[in-house]
Short mmCIF file of C-alpha atoms in Angstrom, two decimals:
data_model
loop_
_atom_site.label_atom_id
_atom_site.label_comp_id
_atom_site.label_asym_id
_atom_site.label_seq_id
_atom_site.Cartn_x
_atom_site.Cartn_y
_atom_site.Cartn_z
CA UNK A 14 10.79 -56.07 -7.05
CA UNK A 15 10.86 -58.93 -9.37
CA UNK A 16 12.31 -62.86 -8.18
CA UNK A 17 13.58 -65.52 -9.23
CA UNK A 18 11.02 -68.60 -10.32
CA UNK A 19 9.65 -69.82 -7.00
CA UNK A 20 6.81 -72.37 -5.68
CA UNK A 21 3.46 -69.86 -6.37
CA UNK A 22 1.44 -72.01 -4.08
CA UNK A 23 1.76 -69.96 -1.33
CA UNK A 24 0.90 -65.96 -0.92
CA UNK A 25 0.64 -64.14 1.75
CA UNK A 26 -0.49 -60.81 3.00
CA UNK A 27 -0.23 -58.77 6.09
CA UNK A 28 -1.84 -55.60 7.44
CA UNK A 29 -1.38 -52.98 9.80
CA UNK A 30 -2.93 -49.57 10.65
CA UNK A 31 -2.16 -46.76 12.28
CA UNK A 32 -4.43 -43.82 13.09
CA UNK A 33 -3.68 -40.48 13.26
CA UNK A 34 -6.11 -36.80 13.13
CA UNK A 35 -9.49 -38.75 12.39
CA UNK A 36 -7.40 -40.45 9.55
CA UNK A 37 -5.97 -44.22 9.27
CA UNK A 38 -3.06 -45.54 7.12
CA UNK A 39 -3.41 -48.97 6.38
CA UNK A 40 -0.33 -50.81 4.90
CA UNK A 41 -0.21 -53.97 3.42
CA UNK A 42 2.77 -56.58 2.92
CA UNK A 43 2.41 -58.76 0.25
CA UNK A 44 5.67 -62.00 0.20
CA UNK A 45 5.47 -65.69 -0.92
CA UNK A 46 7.41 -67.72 1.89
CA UNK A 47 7.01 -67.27 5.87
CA UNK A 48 11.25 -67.09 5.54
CA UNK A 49 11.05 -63.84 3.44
CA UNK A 50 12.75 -60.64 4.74
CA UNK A 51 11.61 -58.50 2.04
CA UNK A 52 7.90 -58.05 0.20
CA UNK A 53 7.24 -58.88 -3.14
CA UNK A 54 4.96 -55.99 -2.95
CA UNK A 55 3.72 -53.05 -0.61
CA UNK A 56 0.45 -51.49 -0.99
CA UNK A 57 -0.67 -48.76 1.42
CA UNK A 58 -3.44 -45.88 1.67
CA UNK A 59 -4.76 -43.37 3.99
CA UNK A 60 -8.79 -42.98 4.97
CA UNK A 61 -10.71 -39.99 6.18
CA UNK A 62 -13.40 -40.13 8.95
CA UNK A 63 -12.33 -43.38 10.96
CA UNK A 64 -15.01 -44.54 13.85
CA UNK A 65 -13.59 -43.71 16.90
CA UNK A 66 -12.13 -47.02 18.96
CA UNK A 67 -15.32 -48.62 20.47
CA UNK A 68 -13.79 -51.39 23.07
CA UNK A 69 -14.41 -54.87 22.45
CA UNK A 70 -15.70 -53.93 18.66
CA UNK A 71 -12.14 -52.94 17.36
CA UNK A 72 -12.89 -54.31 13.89
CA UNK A 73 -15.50 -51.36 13.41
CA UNK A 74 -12.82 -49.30 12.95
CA UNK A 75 -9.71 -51.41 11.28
CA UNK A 76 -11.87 -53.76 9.05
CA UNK A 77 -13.53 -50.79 6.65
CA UNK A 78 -9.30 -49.81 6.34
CA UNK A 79 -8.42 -53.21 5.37
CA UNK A 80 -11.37 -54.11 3.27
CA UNK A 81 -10.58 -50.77 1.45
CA UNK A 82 -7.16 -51.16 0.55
CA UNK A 83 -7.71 -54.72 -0.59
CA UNK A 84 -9.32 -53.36 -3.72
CA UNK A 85 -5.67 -52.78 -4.39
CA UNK A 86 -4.54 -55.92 -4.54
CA UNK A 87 -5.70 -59.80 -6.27
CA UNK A 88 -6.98 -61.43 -3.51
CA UNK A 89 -7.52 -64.59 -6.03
CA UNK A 90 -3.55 -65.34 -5.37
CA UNK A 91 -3.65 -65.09 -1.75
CA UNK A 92 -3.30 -68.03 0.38
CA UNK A 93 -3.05 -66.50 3.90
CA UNK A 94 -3.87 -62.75 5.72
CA UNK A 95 -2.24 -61.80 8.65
CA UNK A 96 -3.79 -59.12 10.71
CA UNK A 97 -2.64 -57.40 14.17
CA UNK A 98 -5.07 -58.24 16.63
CA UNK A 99 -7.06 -61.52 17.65
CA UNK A 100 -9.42 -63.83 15.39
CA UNK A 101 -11.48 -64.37 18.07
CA UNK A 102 -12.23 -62.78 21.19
CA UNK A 103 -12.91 -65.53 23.48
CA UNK A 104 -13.21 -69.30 23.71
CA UNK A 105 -16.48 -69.16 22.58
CA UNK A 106 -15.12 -67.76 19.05
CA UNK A 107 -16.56 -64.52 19.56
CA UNK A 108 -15.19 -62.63 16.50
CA UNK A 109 -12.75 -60.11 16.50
CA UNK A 110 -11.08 -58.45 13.82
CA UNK A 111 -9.47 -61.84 11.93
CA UNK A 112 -12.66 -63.87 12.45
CA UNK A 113 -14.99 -60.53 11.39
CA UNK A 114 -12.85 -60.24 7.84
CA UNK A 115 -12.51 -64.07 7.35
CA UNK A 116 -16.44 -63.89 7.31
CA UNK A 117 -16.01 -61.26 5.10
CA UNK A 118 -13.35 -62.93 2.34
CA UNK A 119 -16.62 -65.97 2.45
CA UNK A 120 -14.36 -68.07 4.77
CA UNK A 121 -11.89 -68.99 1.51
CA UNK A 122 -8.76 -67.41 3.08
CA UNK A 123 -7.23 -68.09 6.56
CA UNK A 124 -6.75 -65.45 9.15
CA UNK A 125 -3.76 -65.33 11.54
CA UNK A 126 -4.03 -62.84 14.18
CA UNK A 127 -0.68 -61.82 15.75
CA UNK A 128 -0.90 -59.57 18.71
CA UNK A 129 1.78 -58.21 20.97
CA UNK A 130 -0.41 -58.27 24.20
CA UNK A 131 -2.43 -60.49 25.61
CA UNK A 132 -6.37 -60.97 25.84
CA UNK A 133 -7.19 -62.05 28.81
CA UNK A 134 -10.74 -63.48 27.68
CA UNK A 135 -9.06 -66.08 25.57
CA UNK A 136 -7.42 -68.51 26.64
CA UNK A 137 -7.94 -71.84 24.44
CA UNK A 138 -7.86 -70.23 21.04
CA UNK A 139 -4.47 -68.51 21.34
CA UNK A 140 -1.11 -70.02 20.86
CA UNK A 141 2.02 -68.21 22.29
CA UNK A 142 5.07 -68.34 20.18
CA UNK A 143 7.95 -67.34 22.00
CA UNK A 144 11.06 -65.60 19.38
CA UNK A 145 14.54 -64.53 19.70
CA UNK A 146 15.58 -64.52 22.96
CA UNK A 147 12.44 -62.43 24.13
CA UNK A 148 10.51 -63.56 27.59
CA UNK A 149 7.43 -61.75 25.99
CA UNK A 150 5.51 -64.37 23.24
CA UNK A 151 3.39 -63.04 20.80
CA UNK A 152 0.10 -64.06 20.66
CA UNK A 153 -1.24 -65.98 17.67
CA UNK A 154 -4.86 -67.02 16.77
CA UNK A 155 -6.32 -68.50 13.73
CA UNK A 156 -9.47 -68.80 11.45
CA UNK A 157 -9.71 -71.39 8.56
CA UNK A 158 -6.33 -72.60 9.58
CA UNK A 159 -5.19 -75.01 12.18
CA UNK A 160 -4.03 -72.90 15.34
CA UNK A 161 -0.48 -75.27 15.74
CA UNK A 162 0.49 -74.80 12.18
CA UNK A 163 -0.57 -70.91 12.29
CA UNK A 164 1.46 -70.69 15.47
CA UNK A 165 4.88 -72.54 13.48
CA UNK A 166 4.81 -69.46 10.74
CA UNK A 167 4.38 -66.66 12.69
CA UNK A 168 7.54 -69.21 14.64
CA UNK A 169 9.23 -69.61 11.39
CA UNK A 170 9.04 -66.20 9.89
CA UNK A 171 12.27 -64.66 9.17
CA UNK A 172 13.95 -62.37 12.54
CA UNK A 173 16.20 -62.76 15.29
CA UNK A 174 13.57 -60.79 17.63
CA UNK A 175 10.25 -61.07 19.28
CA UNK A 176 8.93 -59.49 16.04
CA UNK A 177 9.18 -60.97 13.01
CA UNK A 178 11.53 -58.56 9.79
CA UNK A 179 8.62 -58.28 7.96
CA UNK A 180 6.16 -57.53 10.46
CA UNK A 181 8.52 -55.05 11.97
CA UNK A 182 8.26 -53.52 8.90
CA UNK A 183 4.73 -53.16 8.26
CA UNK A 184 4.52 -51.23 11.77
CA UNK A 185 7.27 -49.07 10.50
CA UNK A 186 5.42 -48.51 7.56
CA UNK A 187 2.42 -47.40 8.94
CA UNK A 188 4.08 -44.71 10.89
CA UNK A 189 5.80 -43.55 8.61
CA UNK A 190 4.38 -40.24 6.50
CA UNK A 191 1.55 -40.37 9.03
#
């Protein structure tokens, strides 16, 4: 999908996964503006032999996904990942999944972590943003980025609902042609 000329200051990417018969398909949103309904680009794949869901150590079985697919895609433009789950696990900045790949990426690109539930060993490292007209926030928490402005684009990002359009449709994506 080509656009118009824009600012290219500002790229952004967001993953999801979803796990099916041993297998995961990770999908990827690439778009240049926390407004943006659409992607600029969508990059997706599906892994064999996933690690089963240990508790607490979640990222031993999405990071491998994400780390694989980004081999797709020119991480040298990207300004900001997106990721859902938690940075950290606690307010001792235990890693989880964000913190884990922003270690990863040599701390050069922020983490957001947007999560639909809530962790109830964090408390002072989570943000959350309230959208729509929903009673439910979503969770936000941030590595390599201040938590308030993290918090104001998941806020900002375009939708009328709890979810934001785009990352509706990255969990649509993964599901679909599971």
């Amino acid at each position: 999908m080509k656009r118009g000329l824009r600012d290219e200051t500002i790229m952004i990417l967001a993953f999801d996964s979803y796990y099916f018969d041993n297998k995961a398909k990770t999908v990827a949103l690439q778009f240049a503006d926390w407004q943006d309904a659409e992607p600029i680009a969508v990059y997706s794949e599906i892994l064999q032999g996933i690690a089963e869901y240990e508790p607490g150590n979640f990222y031993k079985r999405e990071l491998p996904c994400i780390l694989s697919l980004m081999k797709q895609i020119d991480l040298s433009k990207i300004t900001c990942i997106i990721i859902d789950g938690f940075v950290y696990l606690d307010d001792d900045k235990t890693h989880g999944l964000g913190g884990h790949l922003y270690s990863v990426l040599e701390v050069k690109t922020p983490v957001i972590g947007v999560a639909k539930t809530n962790f109830a060993t964090i408390e002072k490292l989570k943000a959350p943003v309230y959208r729509g007209e929903s009673k439910n926030p979503l969770f936000v928490t941030a590595i390599g980025l201040a938590l308030n402005d993290s918090a104001r684009n998941i806020q900002a990002m375009h939708g009328t609902y709890r979810m934001p359009t785009l990352l509706q449709k990255l969990d649509g994506l993964t599901k679909a042609d599971g």
